[in-house]
Amino acid sequence: MTTDGHHPSDAPAPSPGHPPAPEPGAVTVTVTFAGAPETRQAVVHVHGPAPTGPPDTGTTPAAVTGYATVSPAFAGPLADRLTRPPAPSPAPAQAEPAETFAATPLQRDVLADAVHHPDHHVEQLAWRWHGPLDTGRFTAAWQSVFDRETVLRAAFDWDPHPRVTVHRHATPEVVRHAHGTFPGRAVLMEHERVRGFDLSRPGLLRAALLDGAPPATPDGTAPTEVLLTYHRALLDHWSVHALLREFYRAYCADGVLPGGERRPDLRDYVRWLGAQDPSAARDFWSREAARPAVRLPQAAPGATTGQTGTGRNRVRLTGDEVARLAAWAAHQGATESVAVHAVWAMLLHHASDAAEESARVRFGVTVSGRGVFLGDIERTPGPFASPLPVSVEVDPAAPVSRLLGALRDCALDVSGYEWVAAGQIRDWLAQGPAAPQDEAGAVLADSLLVFEHRTHGLGELGPGLAARGIRVDAPDLVPARPPVPIGIVVHHDRQGGLVLTCVHDRARLDETRAFALLSASARLLRELPDIVGESVTVADLLDDLPRTDLPRLHEGPVPPAGEDGPLVTLRAATAPRTGTACLVTPPGTPASWLAGLVRGTTGAHAVVALRPAAHGTRTCVTALRRHLRTTDGPLVLAGVSGVGTMACDIALGLAEDGGAPPPVVLSGGDCVGALAHAIETTLRRAEAKLEQPSREQ
């Protein structure tokens, strides 16, 4: 199929040698502008399989390689439409408008951190599916859950503050990969994690399936790896488990979930939140978080770990060890989670500069957020699990049981204010008469503990799946990276064991010392049940721990110049007249995706990123003009599906003084390779046009 249209005389005609070669399944769109401003036209070149079929037939053509000429005002929306994935069931023509309401303080914290660290809040559940898996029924079951749960149809808008928009319809993303597409589940998980999410589009939960090796017997069925990836701006761990149970119920019912839309939902929680008087919470947290506390010691100024990225390490307590720990904690009037808090408090004191003196330590603890007085909140999916600060006095000469009791009391005190977010506490402290110099450190300090309590198993759903020859493993949690240098995430596995996962910033804390902290945590948890009465002190328990592997926090990496502004330089040009590739990024674009695109473009041109959603189109045009004064090559604007309108507006804004607008290159989905190839091809054309006049002279 070829899209028909009239070619302006000064626009290059497409030929087999020029169009980008997209990846299989990728659609690339190039928009070029031609003519004087008063008669300007936009030529939209399309290459690759067509994502949507003709509206009158509902069919999908196999491919489209052609062009169309449209008004510049329609170029951006058309480019967005061409690169948008198809929606199997379009919304009704007279659908009600989407409902919008304010984001919660916790969501504002997550979104603010995601601007600079998009990978901090992407979490995953992975498990193995044994038996037949019908992809159509699998997708229909998730669609039924999406239709029932407003949180799965929600996204974010900025005006300029973030707001939640609940769309009337959203389509789940379910992708099934054939055996051999990825070397294993771990590679698939990393692939899905670095993709990140476009927070402005609904569906911040997606599923990926990876077929196992073909069975040795003809009647056998290969197991399928199942992976759910979700964003904590709208979902926490408990929520995804609840949604998974709803999915299984729908799958057993041929993909249809009975009942209407769930209430209460996030909208009801936001209304409840707005009716709360924060006075008591402000007084409590202002007293709690303003108390001085020791910090993890810093490395020598200027020292680096030599490492980057996120480190993940695990240790496990067996089912028998967990049973002993739980029984011991119960005898002390506490829980397993309080025991974990006590161990961490002792290790932080041991690692600090407090030596043998009594000192207060502080760390973050994630609370469920469901201890509020709102009906059925314990069954409502949403982003309620919140990190809050806890501080406690650690006296090396005091009995371990006394520390455990103090932390139990802390947990009871905090439970009355689970609806408060760390950002609110930071703001309250900043307004006080003695505002701390380091507000972020005064709230969560350097570490965060997340204790994920046991979730419900399949229960009555197990026989329904078994009747279809299906058996599913318990999901394994792959936690998100926390907004602090180190986090310890604790959860029970299906054998009754306790899994401790250390997730840390490798640039702030090197791998060896992070693992030493994790190993010491597991060791102390195993030793706690041997303590009887008050004869064992904190110093006694820590006496055998080596001090050679104590953690040292290194300085955070220096952000690139202009990281907080509308334009970020990702790579400087390495040769003259090679031009600039400017990426127009939507909110929530993962830093890993940008890094992958920079690696994928092998030319000598510069690569920069614009953030129009956060700073506005006009500000981005001004910043880009300033950048272009320092370069002498052509410019190409590029992005993925959804930024076509913004990119074309920026291109036309650059031409307001009578110049020629730069071309715009878009790619459907997250096809880094196709977009990188299209950028380089378009830049080579533009460089050739610049060289042509000099050759003719």
Short mmCIF file of C-alpha atoms in Angstrom, two decimals, residues 328-335 338-339 342-343 346 392-409 527-541:
data_model
loop_
_atom_site.label_atom_id
_atom_site.label_comp_id
_atom_site.label_asym_id
_atom_site.label_seq_id
_atom_site.Cartn_x
_atom_site.Cartn_y
_atom_site.Cartn_z
CA TRP A 328 11.26 -15.48 68.95
CA ALA A 329 9.88 -12.10 67.80
CA ALA A 330 6.37 -13.05 68.93
CA HIS A 331 7.74 -13.96 72.37
CA GLN A 332 9.21 -10.43 72.51
CA GLY A 333 5.85 -8.93 71.55
CA ALA A 334 7.08 -7.99 68.07
CA THR A 335 6.95 -9.22 64.46
CA VAL A 338 10.40 -5.30 63.62
CA ALA A 339 13.23 -7.82 63.98
CA ALA A 342 16.30 -3.87 64.78
CA VAL A 343 19.03 -5.65 62.84
CA MET A 346 22.31 -2.07 64.80
CA VAL A 392 15.73 5.10 67.24
CA GLU A 393 18.42 5.41 69.89
CA VAL A 394 20.94 2.57 69.71
CA ASP A 395 22.91 2.01 72.90
CA PRO A 396 25.62 -0.66 72.49
CA ALA A 397 25.45 -1.43 76.23
CA ALA A 398 21.66 -1.93 76.26
CA PRO A 399 19.95 -5.33 75.77
CA VAL A 400 18.85 -6.24 72.26
CA SER A 401 15.33 -6.80 73.60
CA ARG A 402 15.13 -3.12 74.63
CA LEU A 403 15.98 -2.00 71.07
CA LEU A 404 13.35 -4.36 69.71
CA GLY A 405 10.73 -2.88 72.05
CA ALA A 406 11.66 0.68 71.05
CA LEU A 407 11.24 -0.13 67.36
CA ARG A 408 7.93 -1.89 68.04
CA ASP A 409 6.70 1.31 69.67
CA GLU A 527 21.35 -15.33 65.56
CA LEU A 528 18.46 -13.39 67.14
CA PRO A 529 16.45 -16.51 68.14
CA ASP A 530 19.37 -17.61 70.34
CA ILE A 531 18.95 -14.56 72.58
CA VAL A 532 17.19 -15.32 75.86
CA GLY A 533 16.12 -12.61 78.28
CA GLU A 534 18.16 -9.41 78.58
CA SER A 535 21.59 -10.92 78.98
CA VAL A 536 22.76 -10.17 75.42
CA THR A 537 23.55 -6.56 74.56
CA VAL A 538 23.82 -4.89 71.17
CA ALA A 539 27.61 -4.83 71.54
CA ASP A 540 27.66 -8.57 72.29
CA LEU A 541 25.72 -9.34 69.11
#
